[in-house]
Short mmCIF file of C-alpha atoms and ligand atoms in Angstrom, two decimals:
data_model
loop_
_atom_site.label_atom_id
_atom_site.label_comp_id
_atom_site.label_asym_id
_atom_site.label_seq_id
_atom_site.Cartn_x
_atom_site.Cartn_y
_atom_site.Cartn_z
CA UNK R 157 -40.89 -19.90 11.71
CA UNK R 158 -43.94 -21.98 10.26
CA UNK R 159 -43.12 -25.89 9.63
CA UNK R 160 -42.65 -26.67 6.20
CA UNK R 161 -45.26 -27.08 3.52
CA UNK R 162 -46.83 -24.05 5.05
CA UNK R 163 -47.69 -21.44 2.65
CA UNK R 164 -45.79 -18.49 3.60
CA UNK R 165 -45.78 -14.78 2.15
CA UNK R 166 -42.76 -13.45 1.10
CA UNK R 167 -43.51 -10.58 3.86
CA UNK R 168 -44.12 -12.99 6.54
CA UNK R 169 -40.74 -15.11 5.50
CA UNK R 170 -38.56 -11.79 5.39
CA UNK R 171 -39.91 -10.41 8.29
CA UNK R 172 -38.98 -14.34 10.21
CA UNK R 173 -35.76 -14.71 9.03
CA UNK R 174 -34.71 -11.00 9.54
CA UNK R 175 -36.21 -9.98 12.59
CA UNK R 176 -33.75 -11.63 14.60
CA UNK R 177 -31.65 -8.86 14.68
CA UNK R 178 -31.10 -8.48 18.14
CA UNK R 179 -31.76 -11.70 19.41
CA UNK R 180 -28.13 -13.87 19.51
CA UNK R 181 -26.17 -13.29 16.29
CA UNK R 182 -25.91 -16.90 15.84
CA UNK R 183 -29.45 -17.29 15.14
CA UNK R 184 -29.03 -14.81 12.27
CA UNK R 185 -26.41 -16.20 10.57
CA UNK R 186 -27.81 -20.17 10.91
CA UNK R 187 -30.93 -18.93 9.44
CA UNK R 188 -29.57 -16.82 6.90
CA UNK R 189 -31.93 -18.11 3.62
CA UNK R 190 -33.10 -17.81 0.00
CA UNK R 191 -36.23 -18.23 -0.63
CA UNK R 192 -37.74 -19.69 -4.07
CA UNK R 193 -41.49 -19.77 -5.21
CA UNK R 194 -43.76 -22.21 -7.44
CA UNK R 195 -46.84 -24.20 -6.63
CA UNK R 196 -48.31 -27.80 -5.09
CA UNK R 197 -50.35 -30.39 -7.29
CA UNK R 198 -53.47 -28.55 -6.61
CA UNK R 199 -52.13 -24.94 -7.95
CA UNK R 200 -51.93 -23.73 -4.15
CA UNK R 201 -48.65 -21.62 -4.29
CA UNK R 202 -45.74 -23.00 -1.98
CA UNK R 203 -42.55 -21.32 -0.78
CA UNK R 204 -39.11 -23.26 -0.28
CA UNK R 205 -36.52 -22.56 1.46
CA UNK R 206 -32.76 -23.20 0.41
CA UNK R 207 -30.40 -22.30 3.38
CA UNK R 208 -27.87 -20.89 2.00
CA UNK R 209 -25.08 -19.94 3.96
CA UNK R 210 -24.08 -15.97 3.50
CA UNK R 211 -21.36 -15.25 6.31
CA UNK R 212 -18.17 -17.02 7.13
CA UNK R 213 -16.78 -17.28 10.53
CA UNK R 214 -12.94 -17.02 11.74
CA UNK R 215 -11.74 -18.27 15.02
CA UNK R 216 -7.89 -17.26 14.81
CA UNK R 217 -5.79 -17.73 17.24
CA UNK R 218 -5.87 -14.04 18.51
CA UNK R 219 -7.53 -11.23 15.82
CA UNK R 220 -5.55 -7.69 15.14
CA UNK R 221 -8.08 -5.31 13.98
CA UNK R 222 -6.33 -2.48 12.39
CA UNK R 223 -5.50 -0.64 15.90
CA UNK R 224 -5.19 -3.39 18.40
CA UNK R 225 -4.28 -7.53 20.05
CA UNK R 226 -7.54 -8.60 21.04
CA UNK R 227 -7.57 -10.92 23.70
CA UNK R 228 -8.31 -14.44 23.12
CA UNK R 229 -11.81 -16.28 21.98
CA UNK R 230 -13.23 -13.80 19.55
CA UNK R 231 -14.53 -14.81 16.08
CA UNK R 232 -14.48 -12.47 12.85
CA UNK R 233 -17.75 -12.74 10.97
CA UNK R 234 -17.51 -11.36 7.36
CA UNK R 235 -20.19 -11.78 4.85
CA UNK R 236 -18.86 -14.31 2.11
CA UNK R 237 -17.36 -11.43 -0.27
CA UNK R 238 -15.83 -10.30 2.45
CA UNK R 239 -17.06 -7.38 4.04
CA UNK R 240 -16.89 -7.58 8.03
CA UNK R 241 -20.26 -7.58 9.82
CA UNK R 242 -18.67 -8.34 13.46
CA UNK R 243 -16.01 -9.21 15.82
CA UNK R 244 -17.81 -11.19 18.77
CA UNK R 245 -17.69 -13.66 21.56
CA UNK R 246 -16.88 -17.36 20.75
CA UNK R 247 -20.10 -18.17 22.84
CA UNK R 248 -22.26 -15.99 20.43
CA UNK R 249 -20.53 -17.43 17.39
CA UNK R 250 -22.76 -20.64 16.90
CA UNK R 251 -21.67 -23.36 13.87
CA UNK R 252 -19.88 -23.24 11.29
CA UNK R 253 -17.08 -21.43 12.66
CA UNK R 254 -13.96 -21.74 11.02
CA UNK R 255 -10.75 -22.36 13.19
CA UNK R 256 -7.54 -21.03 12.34
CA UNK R 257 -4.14 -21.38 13.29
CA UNK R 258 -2.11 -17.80 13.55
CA UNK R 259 -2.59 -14.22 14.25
CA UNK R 260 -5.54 -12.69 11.71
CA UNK R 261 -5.09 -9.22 10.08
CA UNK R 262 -6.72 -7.07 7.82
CA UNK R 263 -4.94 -6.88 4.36
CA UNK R 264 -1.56 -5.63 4.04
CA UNK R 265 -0.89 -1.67 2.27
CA UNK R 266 2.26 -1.77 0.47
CA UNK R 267 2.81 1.80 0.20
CA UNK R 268 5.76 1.75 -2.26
CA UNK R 269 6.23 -0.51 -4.73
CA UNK R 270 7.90 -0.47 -8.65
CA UNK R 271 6.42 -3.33 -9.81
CA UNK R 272 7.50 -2.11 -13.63
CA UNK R 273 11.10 -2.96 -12.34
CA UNK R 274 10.47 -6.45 -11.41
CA UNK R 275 12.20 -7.90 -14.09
CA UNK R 276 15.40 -6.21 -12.29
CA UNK R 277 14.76 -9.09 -9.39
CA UNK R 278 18.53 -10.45 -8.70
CA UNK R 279 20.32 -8.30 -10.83
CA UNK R 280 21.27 -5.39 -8.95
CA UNK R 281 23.98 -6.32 -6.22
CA UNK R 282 23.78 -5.40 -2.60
CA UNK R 283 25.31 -2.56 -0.99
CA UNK R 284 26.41 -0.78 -3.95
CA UNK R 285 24.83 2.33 -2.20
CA UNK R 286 22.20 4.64 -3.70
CA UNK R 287 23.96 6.81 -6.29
CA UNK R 288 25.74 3.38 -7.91
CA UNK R 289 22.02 1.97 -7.58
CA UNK R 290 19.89 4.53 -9.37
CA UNK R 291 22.57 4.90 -12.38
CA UNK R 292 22.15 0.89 -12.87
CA UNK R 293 18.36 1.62 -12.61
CA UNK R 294 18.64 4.09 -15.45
CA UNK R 295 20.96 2.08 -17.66
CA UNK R 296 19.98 -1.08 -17.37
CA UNK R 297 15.74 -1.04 -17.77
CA UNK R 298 15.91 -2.47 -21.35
CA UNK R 299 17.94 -5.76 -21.01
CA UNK R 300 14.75 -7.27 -20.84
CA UNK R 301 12.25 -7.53 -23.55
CA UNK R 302 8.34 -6.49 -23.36
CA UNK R 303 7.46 -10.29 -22.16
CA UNK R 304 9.45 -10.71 -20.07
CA UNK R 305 8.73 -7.89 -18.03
CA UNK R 306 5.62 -8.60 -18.32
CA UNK R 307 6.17 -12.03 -16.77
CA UNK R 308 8.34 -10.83 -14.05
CA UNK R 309 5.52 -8.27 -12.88
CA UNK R 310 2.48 -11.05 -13.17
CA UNK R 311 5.13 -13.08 -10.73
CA UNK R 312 5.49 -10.06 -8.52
CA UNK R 313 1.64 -9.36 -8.30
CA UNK R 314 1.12 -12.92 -7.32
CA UNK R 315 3.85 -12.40 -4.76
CA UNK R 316 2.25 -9.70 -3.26
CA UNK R 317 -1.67 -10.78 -3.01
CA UNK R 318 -0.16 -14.52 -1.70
CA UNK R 319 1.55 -12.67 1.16
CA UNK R 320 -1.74 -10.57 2.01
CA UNK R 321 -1.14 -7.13 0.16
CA UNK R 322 -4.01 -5.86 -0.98
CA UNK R 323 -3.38 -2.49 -2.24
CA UNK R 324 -0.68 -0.73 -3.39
CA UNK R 325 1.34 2.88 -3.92
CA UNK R 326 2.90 2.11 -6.72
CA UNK R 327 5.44 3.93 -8.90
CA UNK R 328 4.93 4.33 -12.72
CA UNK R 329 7.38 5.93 -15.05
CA UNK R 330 5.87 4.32 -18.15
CA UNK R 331 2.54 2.48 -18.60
CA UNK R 332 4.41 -0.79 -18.58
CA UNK R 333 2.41 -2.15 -15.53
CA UNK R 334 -1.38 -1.38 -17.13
CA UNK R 335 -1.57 -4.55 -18.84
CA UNK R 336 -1.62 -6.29 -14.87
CA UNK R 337 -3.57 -3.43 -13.32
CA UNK R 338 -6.55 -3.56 -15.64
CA UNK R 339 -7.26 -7.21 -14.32
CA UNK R 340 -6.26 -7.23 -11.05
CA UNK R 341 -7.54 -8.28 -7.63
CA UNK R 342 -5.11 -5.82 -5.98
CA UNK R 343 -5.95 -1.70 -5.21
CA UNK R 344 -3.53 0.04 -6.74
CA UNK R 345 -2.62 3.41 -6.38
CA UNK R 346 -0.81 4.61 -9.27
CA UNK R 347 1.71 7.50 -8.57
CA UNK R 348 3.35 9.05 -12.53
CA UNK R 349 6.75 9.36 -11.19
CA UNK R 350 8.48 12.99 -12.79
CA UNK R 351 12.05 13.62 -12.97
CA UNK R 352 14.36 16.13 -14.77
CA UNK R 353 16.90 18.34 -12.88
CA UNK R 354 17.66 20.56 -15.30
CA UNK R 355 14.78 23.56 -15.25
CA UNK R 356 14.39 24.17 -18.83
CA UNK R 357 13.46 20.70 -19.78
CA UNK R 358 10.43 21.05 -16.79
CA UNK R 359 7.51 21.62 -18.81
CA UNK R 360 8.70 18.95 -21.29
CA UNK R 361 9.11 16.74 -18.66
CA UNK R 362 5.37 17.72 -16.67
CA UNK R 363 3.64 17.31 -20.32
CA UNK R 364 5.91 13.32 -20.76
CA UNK R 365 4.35 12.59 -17.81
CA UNK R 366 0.84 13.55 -18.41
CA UNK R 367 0.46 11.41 -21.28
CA UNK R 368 1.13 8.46 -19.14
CA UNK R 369 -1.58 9.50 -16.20
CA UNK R 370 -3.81 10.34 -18.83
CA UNK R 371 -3.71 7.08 -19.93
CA UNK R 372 -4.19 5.88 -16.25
CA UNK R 373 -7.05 8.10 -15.75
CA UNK R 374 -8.68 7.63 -19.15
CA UNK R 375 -9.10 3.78 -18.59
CA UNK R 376 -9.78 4.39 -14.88
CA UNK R 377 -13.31 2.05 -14.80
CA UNK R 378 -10.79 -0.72 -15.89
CA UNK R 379 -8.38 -0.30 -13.06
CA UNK R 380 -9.02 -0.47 -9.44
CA UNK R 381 -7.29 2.12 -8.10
CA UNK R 382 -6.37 5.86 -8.59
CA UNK R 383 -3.58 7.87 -10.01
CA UNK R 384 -1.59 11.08 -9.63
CA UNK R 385 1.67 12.85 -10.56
CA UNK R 386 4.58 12.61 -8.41
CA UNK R 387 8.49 14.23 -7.97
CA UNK R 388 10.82 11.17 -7.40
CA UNK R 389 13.57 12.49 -5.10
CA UNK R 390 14.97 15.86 -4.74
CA UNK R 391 18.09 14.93 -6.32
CA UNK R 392 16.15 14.47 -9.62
CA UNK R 393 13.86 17.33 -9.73
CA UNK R 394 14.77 20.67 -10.52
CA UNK R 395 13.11 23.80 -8.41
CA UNK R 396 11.01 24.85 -11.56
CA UNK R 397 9.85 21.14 -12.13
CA UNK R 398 9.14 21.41 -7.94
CA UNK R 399 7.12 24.16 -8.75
CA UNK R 400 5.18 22.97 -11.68
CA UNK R 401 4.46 19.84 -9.48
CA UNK R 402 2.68 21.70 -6.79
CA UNK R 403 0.80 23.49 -9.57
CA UNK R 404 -0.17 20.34 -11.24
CA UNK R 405 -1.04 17.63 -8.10
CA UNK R 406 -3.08 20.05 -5.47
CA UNK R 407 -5.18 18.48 -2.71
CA UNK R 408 -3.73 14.76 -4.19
CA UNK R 409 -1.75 12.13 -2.88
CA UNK R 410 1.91 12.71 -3.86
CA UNK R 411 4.67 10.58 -2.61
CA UNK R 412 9.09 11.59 -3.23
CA UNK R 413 12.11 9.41 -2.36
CA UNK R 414 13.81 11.05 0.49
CA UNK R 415 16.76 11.04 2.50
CA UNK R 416 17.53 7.99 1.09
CA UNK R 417 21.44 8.35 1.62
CA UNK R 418 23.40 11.07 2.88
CA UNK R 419 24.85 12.35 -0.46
CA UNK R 420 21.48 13.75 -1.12
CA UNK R 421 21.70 16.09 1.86
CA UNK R 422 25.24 16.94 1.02
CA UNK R 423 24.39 17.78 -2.11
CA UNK R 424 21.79 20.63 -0.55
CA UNK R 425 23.91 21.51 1.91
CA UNK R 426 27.19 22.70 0.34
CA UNK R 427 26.87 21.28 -3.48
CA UNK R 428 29.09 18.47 -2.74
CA UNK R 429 28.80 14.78 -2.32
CA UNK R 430 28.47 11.92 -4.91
CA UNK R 431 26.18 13.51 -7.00
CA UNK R 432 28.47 15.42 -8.44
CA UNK R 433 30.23 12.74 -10.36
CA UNK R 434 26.36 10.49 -10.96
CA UNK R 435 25.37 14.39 -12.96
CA UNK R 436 29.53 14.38 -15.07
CA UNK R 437 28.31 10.49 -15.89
CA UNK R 438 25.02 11.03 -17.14
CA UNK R 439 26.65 14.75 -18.88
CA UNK R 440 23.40 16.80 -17.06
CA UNK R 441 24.44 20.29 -16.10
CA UNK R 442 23.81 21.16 -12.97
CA UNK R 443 25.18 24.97 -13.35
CA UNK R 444 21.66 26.43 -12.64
CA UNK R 445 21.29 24.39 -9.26
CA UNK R 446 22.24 26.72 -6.21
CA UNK R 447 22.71 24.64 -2.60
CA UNK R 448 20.22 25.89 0.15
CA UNK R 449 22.30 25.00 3.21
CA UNK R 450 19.45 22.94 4.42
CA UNK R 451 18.80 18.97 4.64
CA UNK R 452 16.75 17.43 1.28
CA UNK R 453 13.70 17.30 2.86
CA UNK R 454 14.06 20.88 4.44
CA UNK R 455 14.43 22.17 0.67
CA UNK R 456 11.99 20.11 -0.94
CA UNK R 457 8.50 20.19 1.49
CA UNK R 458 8.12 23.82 1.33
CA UNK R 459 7.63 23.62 -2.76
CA UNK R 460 3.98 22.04 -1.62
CA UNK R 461 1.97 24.08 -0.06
CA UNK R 462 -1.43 23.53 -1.95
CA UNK R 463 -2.85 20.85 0.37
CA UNK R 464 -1.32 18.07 -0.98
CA UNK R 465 -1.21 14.61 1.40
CA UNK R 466 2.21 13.56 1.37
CA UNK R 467 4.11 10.34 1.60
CA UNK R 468 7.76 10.80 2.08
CA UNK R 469 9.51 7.09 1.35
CA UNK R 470 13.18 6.16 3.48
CA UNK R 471 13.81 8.61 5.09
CA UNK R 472 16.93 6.66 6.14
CA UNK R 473 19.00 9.88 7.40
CA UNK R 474 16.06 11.75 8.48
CA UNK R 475 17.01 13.91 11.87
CA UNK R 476 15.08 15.41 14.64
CA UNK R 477 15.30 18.97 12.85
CA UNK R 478 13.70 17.25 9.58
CA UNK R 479 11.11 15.95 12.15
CA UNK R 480 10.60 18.94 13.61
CA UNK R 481 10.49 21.25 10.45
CA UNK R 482 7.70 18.15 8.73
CA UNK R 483 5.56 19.17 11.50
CA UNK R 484 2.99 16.21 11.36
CA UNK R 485 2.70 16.99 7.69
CA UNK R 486 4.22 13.88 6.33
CA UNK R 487 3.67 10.03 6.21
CA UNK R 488 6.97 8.19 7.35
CA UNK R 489 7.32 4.95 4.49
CA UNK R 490 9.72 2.65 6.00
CA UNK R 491 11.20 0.03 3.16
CA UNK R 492 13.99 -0.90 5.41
CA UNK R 493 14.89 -4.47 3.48
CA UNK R 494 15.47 -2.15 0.23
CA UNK R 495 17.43 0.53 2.91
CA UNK R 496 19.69 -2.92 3.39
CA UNK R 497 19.98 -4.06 0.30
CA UNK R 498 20.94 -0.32 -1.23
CA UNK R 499 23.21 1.32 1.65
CA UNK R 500 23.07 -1.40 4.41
CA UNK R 501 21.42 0.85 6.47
CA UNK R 502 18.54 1.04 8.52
CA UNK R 503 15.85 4.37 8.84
CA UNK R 504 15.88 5.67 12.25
CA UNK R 505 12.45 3.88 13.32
CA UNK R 506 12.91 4.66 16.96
CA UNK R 507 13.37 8.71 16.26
CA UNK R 508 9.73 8.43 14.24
CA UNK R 509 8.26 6.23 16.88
CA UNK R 510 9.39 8.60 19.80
CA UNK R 511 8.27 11.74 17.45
CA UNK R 512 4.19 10.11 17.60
CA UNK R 513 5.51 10.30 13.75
CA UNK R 514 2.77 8.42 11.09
CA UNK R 515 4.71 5.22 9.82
CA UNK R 516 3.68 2.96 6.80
CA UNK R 517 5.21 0.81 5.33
CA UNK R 518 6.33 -0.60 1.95
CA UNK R 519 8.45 -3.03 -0.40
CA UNK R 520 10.25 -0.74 -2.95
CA UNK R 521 10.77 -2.77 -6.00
CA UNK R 522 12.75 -6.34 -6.80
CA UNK R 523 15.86 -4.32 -8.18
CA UNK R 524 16.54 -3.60 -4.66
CA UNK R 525 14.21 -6.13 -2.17
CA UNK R 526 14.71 -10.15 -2.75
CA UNK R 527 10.71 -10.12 -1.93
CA UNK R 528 7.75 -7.64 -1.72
CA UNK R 529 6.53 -9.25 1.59
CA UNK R 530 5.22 -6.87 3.99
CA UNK R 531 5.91 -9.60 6.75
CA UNK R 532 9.74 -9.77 5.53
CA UNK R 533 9.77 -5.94 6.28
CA UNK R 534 7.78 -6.31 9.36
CA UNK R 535 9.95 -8.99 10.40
CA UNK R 536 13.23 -6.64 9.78
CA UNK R 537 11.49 -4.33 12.10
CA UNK R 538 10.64 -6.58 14.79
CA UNK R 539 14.73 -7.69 14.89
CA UNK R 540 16.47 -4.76 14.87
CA UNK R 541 13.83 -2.63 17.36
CA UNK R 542 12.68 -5.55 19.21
CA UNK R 543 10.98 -3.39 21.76
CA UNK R 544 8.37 -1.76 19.68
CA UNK R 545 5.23 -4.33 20.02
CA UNK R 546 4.50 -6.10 17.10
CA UNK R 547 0.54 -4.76 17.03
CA UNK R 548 2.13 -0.81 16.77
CA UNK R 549 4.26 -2.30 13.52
CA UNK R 550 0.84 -4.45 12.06
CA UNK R 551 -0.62 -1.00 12.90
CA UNK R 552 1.80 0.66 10.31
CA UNK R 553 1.39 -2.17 7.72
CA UNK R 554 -2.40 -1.77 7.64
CA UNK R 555 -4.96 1.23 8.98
CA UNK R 556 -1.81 3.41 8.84
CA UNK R 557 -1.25 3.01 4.63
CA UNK R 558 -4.79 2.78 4.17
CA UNK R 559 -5.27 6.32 5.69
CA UNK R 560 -1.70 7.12 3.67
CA UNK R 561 -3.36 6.05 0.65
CA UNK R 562 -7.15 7.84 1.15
CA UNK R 563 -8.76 4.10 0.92
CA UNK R 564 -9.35 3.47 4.87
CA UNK R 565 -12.81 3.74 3.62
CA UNK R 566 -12.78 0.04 2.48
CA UNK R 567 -9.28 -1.07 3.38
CA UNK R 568 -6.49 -1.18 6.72
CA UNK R 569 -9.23 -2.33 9.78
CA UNK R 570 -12.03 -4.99 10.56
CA UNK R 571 -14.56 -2.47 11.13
CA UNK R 572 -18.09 -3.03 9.96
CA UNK R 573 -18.35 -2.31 6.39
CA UNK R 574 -15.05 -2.36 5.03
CA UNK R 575 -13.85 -5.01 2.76
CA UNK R 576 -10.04 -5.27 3.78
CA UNK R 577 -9.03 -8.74 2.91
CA UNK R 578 -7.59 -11.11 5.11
CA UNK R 579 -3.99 -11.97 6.14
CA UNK R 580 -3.29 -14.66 8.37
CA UNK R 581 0.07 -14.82 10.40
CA UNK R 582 1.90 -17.72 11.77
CA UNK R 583 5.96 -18.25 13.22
CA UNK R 584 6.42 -14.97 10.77
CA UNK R 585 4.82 -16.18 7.69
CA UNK R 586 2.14 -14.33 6.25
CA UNK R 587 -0.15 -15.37 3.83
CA UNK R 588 -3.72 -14.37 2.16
CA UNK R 589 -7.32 -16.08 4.04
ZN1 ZN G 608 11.35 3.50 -4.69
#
């Protein structure tokens, strides 16, 4: 580069400062520079440089990149909005790297969240099981008023991007949770949640729900994220609304509550179980339902056969013949603190692991989870199945829901390009770079 005071074309400059490329990345990113014009005393023009410094550098204790542990002495370089340019050596690295103490992820994918029900946070209490838990859900949404939901989901949003989420599957019944989304830092995928298991109320239900993804979809340049229409668990959605639903939500993302307690397969099985007594409650007849002597999920996948990618959430009493039937077809979403808190039970993480199955993970919702902390429900994994290694599990919590979620374009690994955001994990803490 010419010394200073040296008139200098743009050309020239541009072609000194970028050339590099090639030569040790340290070079580059020391040199990185703006350059602004004007002219000397005697109207010759002059060029000055302002170094100005456009990557950042992370020295972590060790680096998971989406797939793998890396061994030590490797440095992240991202460009200063984020976007990675590099993993290197610490050799090639140069200044102005940035130490830090703790094992360095991409961003977290929560892959199922409520964040409209986190006003329920501490009200629900443990272990009343699922059928107690969804009638308290149903009854109980208004004893809060509009503000107060509202504060209880800006809470949970800040929850979530402290503790290194960065994009979500979340659940909408209502548009409750717009107000957050349309200013948000987060990614949210926004999945209209139908339910109605009585057949002749299907199309009234299919059109209720429209309006509210309409309303998604309409504002869509204000929200960060995507949306599509969903079935919420096959004890709530009736074989004609099933049918409507793979009409409606071809080739999309769709995600169902399954096999979240064994009632559920009961109830497909023979027609018996809890549910019986949840419909008497809530007076919905059931006359029209016939059992098909096979588990939930074996009754409810084949309804979609129009392409659809699909995220099946618990899965708590999932078997081998589930497994088997799914054939590769479904993401595995593990929430196992809300499996606790709900049944005190845990899914069967070892069956999916041994299957090659594709595990995510996720949060559910305050009204059953005391946080919505992926490292909480990575640490629940990490105690109970000690011997799966802790960069398969990361694995889950990132590339895993970012390929569940169709955003492993920008999101889940620190591969050139992508913007995923930056976690940083220390003595099982998690928290946002
Ligand atoms: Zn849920």
């Amino acid at each position: 580069m010419k010394p200073a005071g040296v008139t200098l074309s743009p050309e020239s400059f541009r072609d000194a400062v970028i050339s590099p490329y090639g030569a040790p990345i340290s070079s580059l990113l020391v040199r990185s520079s703006g350059l602004t014009s004007g002219s000397d005393p005697h109207g010759r023009q002059i060029y000055i440089i302002q170094p100005i410094i456009l990557y950042r550098k992370y020295k972590p204790t060790a680096i998971f990149t989406g797939t793998a542990l890396l061994p030590e002495n490797r440095v992240l370089v991202c460009k200063n909005d984020g976007t990675v340019e590099a993993i290197i050596n610490e050799p090639e690295a140069g200044d102005d790297v940035e130490l830090l103490d703790g094992l360095l992820s991409p961003g977290f994918i929560n892959a199922h969240c409520h964040i409209e029900l986190s006003h329920f946070k501490g009200i629900i209490p443990e272990h009343t099981g699922l059928v107690n838990f969804v009638g308290q859900v149903m009854t109980r949404r208004e004893e809060k008023n509009a503000e107060e939901k509202l504060a209880a989901m800006q809470a949970a949003q800040q929850e979530l991007w402290e503790s290194g989420t960065v994009a979500v599957g979340d659940i909408c019944n209502t548009t409750d949770s717009f107000i957050i989304k349309q200013n948000s830092p987060l990614y949210w995928h926004n999945f209209i949640e139908v339910t109605g298991f009585v057949d002749a109320a299907a199309q009234k239900r299919l059109i209720d729900a429209e309006q509210i993804l309409k309303q998604f979809l309409q504002t869509s340049s204000m929200v960060n994220g995507q949306a599509s229409m969903v079935p919420h668990a096959p004890y709530s959605v009736s074989k004609a609304l099933f049918q409507l639903l793979n009409d409606r939500t071809a080739n999309q993302i769709i995600t169902i509550h399954n096999q979240e307690s064994t009632a559920e397969d009961e109830l497909y099985k023979t027609k018996s179980g809890d549910f019986l007594a949840f419909y008497k409650n809530f007076g919905i007849d059931i006359s029209s339902f016939e059992p098909t002597a096979k588990s939930g999920l074996q009754s409810w996948l084949p309804y979609f056969n129009n392409h659809q990618k699909i995220i099946s959430v618990h899965n708590s009493f999932t078997s081998q013949a589930d497994i088997d039937f799914a054939q590769n077809k479904l993401s595995f979403c593990l929430c196992p603190n809300a499996n606790l808190y709900i049944e005190n039970v845990l899914p069967p993480v070892e069956l999916l692991v041994q299957n090659d199955c594709n595990i995510i993970l996720g949060t559910d919702s305050y009204a059953s989870n005391h946080q919505l902390n992926m490292m909480a429900e990575i640490d629940t994994i990490q105690k109970n199945f000690p011997l799966i290694p802790l960069a398969t599990i990361l694995q889950w919590a990132t590339l895993n829901g970012a390929k569940a979620l169709g955003i492993e374009k920008d999101f889940g690994s620190f591969e050139k390009g992508k913007r995923p955001g930056l976690v940083l994990i220390k003595d099982g803490q998690a928290k946002k770079v």
